Amino acid sequence: MNLLYYDYFNNLQYVDFNSFFSHERTRSLLKWINDLNDGVPLWRRILLCFSGISAFTNVLYVILVIYGKISSFFWGITGAILYGIYAFAYGYVGDAQLFLFFFLPMQFVGIYLWSKELDNKSTTRVKSLKFSGWIVVGFLSFFLAFLFYYEIPMFSKYLTSSYLFERRSIPHLFDAITNGLNVIGQCLLIACYWEQYIIWIFVNLMSIIMYSGCLGTSLDINLLLVWIMLAISSSCGLYTWYHRWKHSEHISSMLNIKV
């Protein structure tokens, strides 16, 4: 879900906040005009406009997931298709493959699993990871980070002939880790675990570091604002799901006492 958050807030890039800096004063505040001046093809600029539709569908998805509604997956399917196509067009290879090849099919898995976890208010029940579950999460995180460390550059070069962090080892490592954690977070989401938001927040903090210029990467105000807002949204989700889990545990304990 973190990349679905990202899709919504990334559409702030209709406005290019980097134009406020002195070294970018020659650029317009509007991304459409900057893309036109940079020679971006018309069909790509049209897809930039269409990405606004995916932003709307994905914000509905995010809100409905926080409230545990199975209808969220309908909007997740729509948003994954629209943003996946847009991401391919603009060369966001990591996002594109996750949206179309992972997040899209996982929406259908989510519908199936959540349908088995609904309470009498048509809201999904919330679970909590045990210690053994955290061991599995740790192992899979390491494995996926290792996999993406080599896969993302290969896939990116195949499609665009380049990879943004090819000569920057630490941002490259962060890129691999965050992609792996996005997969883990989505799996925890469809399995109804509140700890998914711990994963999302960790991804957000790593991404803030990546785009703040601290790792030798260029400072990108657009992306920095995106990930700061994502961290705030994930914190709200953590609060909501954790308290839903605690409430369900309290009710279960009360029922056991009565029995």
Tab-separated table of C-alpha atoms in Angstrom:
chain	number	residue	atom	x	y	z
A	1	MET	CA	0.000	0.000	0.000
A	2	ASN	CA	2.933	2.349	0.511
A	3	LEU	CA	3.407	2.745	-3.235
A	4	LEU	CA	-0.298	3.380	-3.581
A	5	TYR	CA	0.156	6.190	-1.067
A	6	TYR	CA	3.133	7.254	-3.181
A	7	ASP	CA	1.030	7.331	-6.352
A	8	TYR	CA	-1.454	9.709	-4.748
A	9	PHE	CA	1.067	12.132	-3.300
A	10	ASN	CA	3.395	11.814	-6.293
A	11	ASN	CA	0.752	13.596	-8.338
A	12	LEU	CA	1.758	16.710	-6.444
A	13	GLN	CA	4.376	16.731	-9.178
A	14	TYR	CA	1.862	18.429	-11.447
A	15	VAL	CA	3.593	21.266	-9.572
A	16	ASP	CA	7.411	21.289	-9.601
A	17	PHE	CA	8.477	22.665	-6.214
A	18	ASN	CA	12.144	22.499	-7.249
A	19	SER	CA	11.483	25.573	-9.420
A	20	PHE	CA	11.543	27.700	-6.238
A	21	PHE	CA	15.297	27.129	-5.912
A	22	SER	CA	17.708	29.559	-7.530
A	23	HIS	CA	19.412	26.962	-9.734
A	24	GLU	CA	16.002	25.956	-11.153
A	25	ARG	CA	14.493	29.422	-11.594
A	26	THR	CA	14.406	29.019	-15.384
A	27	ARG	CA	11.901	26.172	-15.023
A	28	SER	CA	8.149	26.535	-14.737
A	29	LEU	CA	6.110	25.757	-11.646
A	30	LEU	CA	4.002	23.401	-13.800
A	31	LYS	CA	5.421	19.983	-14.663
A	32	TRP	CA	3.450	19.847	-17.941
A	33	ILE	CA	5.337	22.910	-19.235
A	34	ASN	CA	8.697	21.570	-18.036
A	35	ASP	CA	8.016	18.255	-19.786
A	36	LEU	CA	7.067	20.139	-22.952
A	37	ASN	CA	10.310	22.140	-22.825
A	38	ASP	CA	12.284	18.953	-22.136
A	39	GLY	CA	10.856	17.329	-25.262
A	40	VAL	CA	8.724	14.732	-23.480
A	41	PRO	CA	6.374	13.154	-26.081
A	42	LEU	CA	2.720	14.224	-26.065
A	43	TRP	CA	1.440	10.734	-25.234
A	44	ARG	CA	3.523	10.700	-22.053
A	45	ARG	CA	2.245	14.127	-21.043
A	46	ILE	CA	-1.326	12.914	-21.584
A	47	LEU	CA	-0.616	9.952	-19.320
A	48	LEU	CA	0.594	12.430	-16.704
A	49	CYS	CA	-2.911	13.919	-16.746
A	50	PHE	CA	-4.528	10.487	-16.603
A	51	SER	CA	-2.401	9.683	-13.560
A	52	GLY	CA	-4.604	12.124	-11.678
A	53	ILE	CA	-7.424	9.579	-12.002
A	54	SER	CA	-5.253	6.913	-10.412
A	55	ALA	CA	-4.423	9.361	-7.621
A	56	PHE	CA	-8.135	9.705	-6.849
A	57	THR	CA	-8.763	5.951	-6.888
A	58	ASN	CA	-5.725	5.208	-4.743
A	59	VAL	CA	-6.590	7.732	-2.054
A	60	LEU	CA	-9.976	5.990	-1.774
A	61	TYR	CA	-8.109	2.689	-1.514
A	62	VAL	CA	-5.877	4.025	1.265
A	63	ILE	CA	-8.772	5.410	3.321
A	64	LEU	CA	-10.885	2.260	2.954
A	65	VAL	CA	-7.939	0.029	3.917
A	66	ILE	CA	-7.392	2.040	7.100
A	67	TYR	CA	-11.037	1.382	7.977
A	68	GLY	CA	-10.745	-2.296	7.000
A	69	LYS	CA	-13.259	-2.263	4.139
A	70	ILE	CA	-13.011	-4.991	1.496
A	71	SER	CA	-14.348	-2.560	-1.131
A	72	SER	CA	-10.898	-0.943	-0.986
A	73	PHE	CA	-9.547	-3.574	-3.370
A	74	PHE	CA	-11.789	-2.443	-6.238
A	75	TRP	CA	-10.108	0.942	-6.116
A	76	GLY	CA	-6.731	-0.728	-5.642
A	77	ILE	CA	-7.181	-2.679	-8.887
A	78	THR	CA	-8.111	0.462	-10.824
A	79	GLY	CA	-5.252	2.494	-9.382
A	80	ALA	CA	-2.654	-0.235	-9.934
A	81	ILE	CA	-3.511	-0.480	-13.644
A	82	LEU	CA	-3.578	3.270	-14.267
A	83	TYR	CA	-0.451	4.143	-12.305
A	84	GLY	CA	1.445	1.092	-13.583
A	85	ILE	CA	0.978	2.262	-17.182
A	86	TYR	CA	1.944	5.828	-16.242
A	87	ALA	CA	5.051	4.618	-14.379
A	88	PHE	CA	6.242	2.612	-17.400
A	89	ALA	CA	5.724	5.644	-19.655
A	90	TYR	CA	7.806	7.921	-17.389
A	91	GLY	CA	10.529	5.351	-16.734
A	92	TYR	CA	9.702	4.625	-13.077
A	93	VAL	CA	10.690	1.024	-13.638
A	94	GLY	CA	10.703	-0.137	-10.013
A	95	ASP	CA	7.246	1.324	-9.400
A	96	ALA	CA	5.897	0.002	-12.697
A	97	GLN	CA	6.878	-3.606	-12.139
A	98	LEU	CA	5.609	-3.600	-8.546
A	99	PHE	CA	2.244	-2.109	-9.508
A	100	LEU	CA	1.486	-4.252	-12.567
A	101	PHE	CA	3.233	-7.517	-11.706
A	102	PHE	CA	2.733	-7.610	-7.931
A	103	PHE	CA	0.233	-5.121	-6.488
A	104	LEU	CA	-2.369	-5.774	-9.207
A	105	PRO	CA	-2.648	-9.569	-8.722
A	106	MET	CA	-2.349	-9.135	-4.947
A	107	GLN	CA	-5.574	-7.106	-4.942
A	108	PHE	CA	-7.470	-10.235	-6.005
A	109	VAL	CA	-5.692	-12.282	-3.342
A	110	GLY	CA	-6.668	-9.590	-0.844
A	111	ILE	CA	-10.339	-9.815	-1.818
A	112	TYR	CA	-10.290	-13.568	-1.200
A	113	LEU	CA	-8.469	-13.398	2.143
A	114	TRP	CA	-10.360	-10.408	3.536
A	115	SER	CA	-13.702	-12.025	2.646
A	116	LYS	CA	-12.845	-14.708	5.215
A	117	GLU	CA	-11.954	-12.185	7.943
A	118	LEU	CA	-14.994	-9.886	7.981
A	119	ASP	CA	-16.796	-9.184	11.252
A	120	ASN	CA	-20.465	-8.331	11.707
A	121	LYS	CA	-19.766	-4.747	10.592
A	122	SER	CA	-18.277	-5.919	7.257
A	123	THR	CA	-14.874	-4.780	8.506
A	124	THR	CA	-11.818	-7.004	8.415
A	125	ARG	CA	-10.459	-8.333	11.693
A	126	VAL	CA	-6.952	-7.235	12.676
A	127	LYS	CA	-4.184	-9.701	13.554
A	128	SER	CA	-0.800	-9.322	15.254
A	129	LEU	CA	2.472	-11.025	14.345
A	130	LYS	CA	4.009	-13.511	16.745
A	131	PHE	CA	7.769	-13.812	17.267
A	132	SER	CA	7.996	-16.553	14.636
A	133	GLY	CA	6.230	-14.243	12.193
A	134	TRP	CA	8.868	-11.563	12.708
A	135	ILE	CA	11.577	-14.130	11.976
A	136	VAL	CA	9.871	-14.920	8.665
A	137	VAL	CA	9.541	-11.191	7.905
A	138	GLY	CA	13.244	-10.662	8.620
A	139	PHE	CA	14.324	-13.574	6.421
A	140	LEU	CA	12.080	-12.550	3.513
A	141	SER	CA	13.192	-8.918	3.796
A	142	PHE	CA	16.837	-9.946	3.455
A	143	PHE	CA	16.077	-12.292	0.548
A	144	LEU	CA	13.967	-9.750	-1.367
A	145	ALA	CA	16.498	-6.956	-0.828
A	146	PHE	CA	19.217	-9.220	-2.241
A	147	LEU	CA	16.981	-10.125	-5.194
A	148	PHE	CA	15.979	-6.540	-6.012
A	149	TYR	CA	19.582	-5.319	-5.658
A	150	TYR	CA	20.381	-7.148	-8.891
A	151	GLU	CA	16.958	-7.356	-10.544
A	152	ILE	CA	15.962	-3.675	-10.564
A	153	PRO	CA	19.109	-2.424	-12.409
A	154	MET	CA	18.799	-5.256	-14.951
A	155	PHE	CA	15.112	-4.555	-15.583
A	156	SER	CA	15.687	-0.798	-15.690
A	157	LYS	CA	18.525	-1.083	-18.203
A	158	TYR	CA	16.450	-3.446	-20.330
A	159	LEU	CA	13.637	-0.891	-20.589
A	160	THR	CA	15.429	2.473	-20.398
A	161	SER	CA	19.143	1.625	-20.924
A	162	SER	CA	20.048	3.214	-17.580
A	163	TYR	CA	19.638	2.913	-13.804
A	164	LEU	CA	19.491	6.016	-11.601
A	165	PHE	CA	21.650	4.658	-8.742
A	166	GLU	CA	24.078	2.555	-10.794
A	167	ARG	CA	27.216	4.288	-9.461
A	168	ARG	CA	25.862	5.026	-5.963
A	169	SER	CA	26.121	1.970	-3.756
A	170	ILE	CA	24.197	3.184	-0.675
A	171	PRO	CA	21.187	4.636	-2.579
A	172	HIS	CA	21.242	1.441	-4.669
A	173	LEU	CA	21.054	-0.613	-1.462
A	174	PHE	CA	18.278	1.596	-0.055
A	175	ASP	CA	16.352	1.203	-3.315
A	176	ALA	CA	16.560	-2.591	-3.066
A	177	ILE	CA	15.582	-2.656	0.620
A	178	THR	CA	12.581	-0.348	0.193
A	179	ASN	CA	11.259	-2.363	-2.755
A	180	GLY	CA	11.597	-5.569	-0.760
A	181	LEU	CA	9.837	-4.033	2.239
A	182	ASN	CA	7.014	-2.805	0.005
A	183	VAL	CA	6.383	-6.421	-0.976
A	184	ILE	CA	6.449	-7.501	2.684
A	185	GLY	CA	4.108	-4.673	3.671
A	186	GLN	CA	1.585	-5.597	0.990
A	187	CYS	CA	1.616	-9.234	2.124
A	188	LEU	CA	0.986	-8.154	5.726
A	189	LEU	CA	-1.835	-5.912	4.509
A	190	ILE	CA	-3.778	-8.649	2.748
A	191	ALA	CA	-3.154	-10.958	5.721
A	192	CYS	CA	-4.684	-8.275	8.030
A	193	TYR	CA	-1.640	-7.645	10.273
A	194	TRP	CA	-1.374	-4.221	11.902
A	195	GLU	CA	2.433	-4.449	11.814
A	196	GLN	CA	2.271	-3.619	8.104
A	197	TYR	CA	2.397	0.044	9.130
A	198	ILE	CA	5.692	-0.449	10.935
A	199	ILE	CA	7.076	-1.628	7.595
A	200	TRP	CA	5.531	1.326	5.738
A	201	ILE	CA	6.973	3.853	8.205
A	202	PHE	CA	10.433	2.279	7.913
A	203	VAL	CA	10.208	2.545	4.105
A	204	ASN	CA	9.119	6.171	4.387
A	205	LEU	CA	12.046	7.107	6.635
A	206	MET	CA	14.559	5.404	4.327
A	207	SER	CA	13.076	7.221	1.327
A	208	ILE	CA	13.239	10.573	3.140
A	209	ILE	CA	16.953	9.966	3.709
A	210	MET	CA	17.429	8.950	0.057
A	211	TYR	CA	15.895	12.106	-1.412
A	212	SER	CA	17.166	14.591	1.189
A	213	GLY	CA	20.614	14.671	-0.414
A	214	CYS	CA	22.270	12.995	2.592
A	215	LEU	CA	23.553	9.998	0.598
A	216	GLY	CA	25.171	11.868	-2.256
A	217	THR	CA	21.917	12.009	-4.193
A	218	SER	CA	20.485	15.313	-5.357
A	219	LEU	CA	17.931	17.040	-3.148
A	220	ASP	CA	14.465	16.623	-4.689
A	221	ILE	CA	11.878	18.739	-2.872
A	222	ASN	CA	8.999	17.099	-4.746
A	223	LEU	CA	9.880	13.592	-3.607
A	224	LEU	CA	10.933	14.746	-0.145
A	225	LEU	CA	7.491	16.286	0.438
A	226	VAL	CA	5.854	13.131	-0.900
A	227	TRP	CA	7.643	10.832	1.544
A	228	ILE	CA	7.161	13.142	4.532
A	229	MET	CA	3.406	13.095	3.908
A	230	LEU	CA	3.529	9.335	3.467
A	231	ALA	CA	5.180	9.001	6.874
A	232	ILE	CA	2.375	11.033	8.435
A	233	SER	CA	-0.291	8.941	6.673
A	234	SER	CA	1.349	5.679	7.704
A	235	SER	CA	1.488	6.888	11.307
A	236	CYS	CA	-2.274	7.481	11.199
A	237	GLY	CA	-2.767	3.988	9.799
A	238	LEU	CA	-0.573	2.501	12.534
A	239	TYR	CA	-2.597	4.243	15.246
A	240	THR	CA	-5.922	3.107	13.769
A	241	TRP	CA	-5.025	-0.549	13.131
A	242	TYR	CA	-3.185	-1.005	16.431
A	243	HIS	CA	-6.139	0.295	18.412
A	244	ARG	CA	-8.530	-1.869	16.398
A	245	TRP	CA	-6.399	-4.888	17.316
A	246	LYS	CA	-6.277	-3.922	21.004
A	247	HIS	CA	-10.045	-3.418	20.994
A	248	SER	CA	-10.623	-6.856	19.448
A	249	GLU	CA	-8.278	-8.432	22.007
A	250	HIS	CA	-10.201	-6.750	24.826
A	251	ILE	CA	-13.522	-8.053	23.512
A	252	SER	CA	-12.094	-11.579	23.134
A	253	SER	CA	-10.782	-11.559	26.706
A	254	MET	CA	-14.154	-10.363	28.028
A	255	LEU	CA	-15.950	-13.156	26.177
A	256	ASN	CA	-13.526	-15.723	27.587
A	257	ILE	CA	-14.169	-14.440	31.115
A	258	LYS	CA	-17.923	-14.774	30.630
A	259	VAL	CA	-17.530	-18.318	29.341
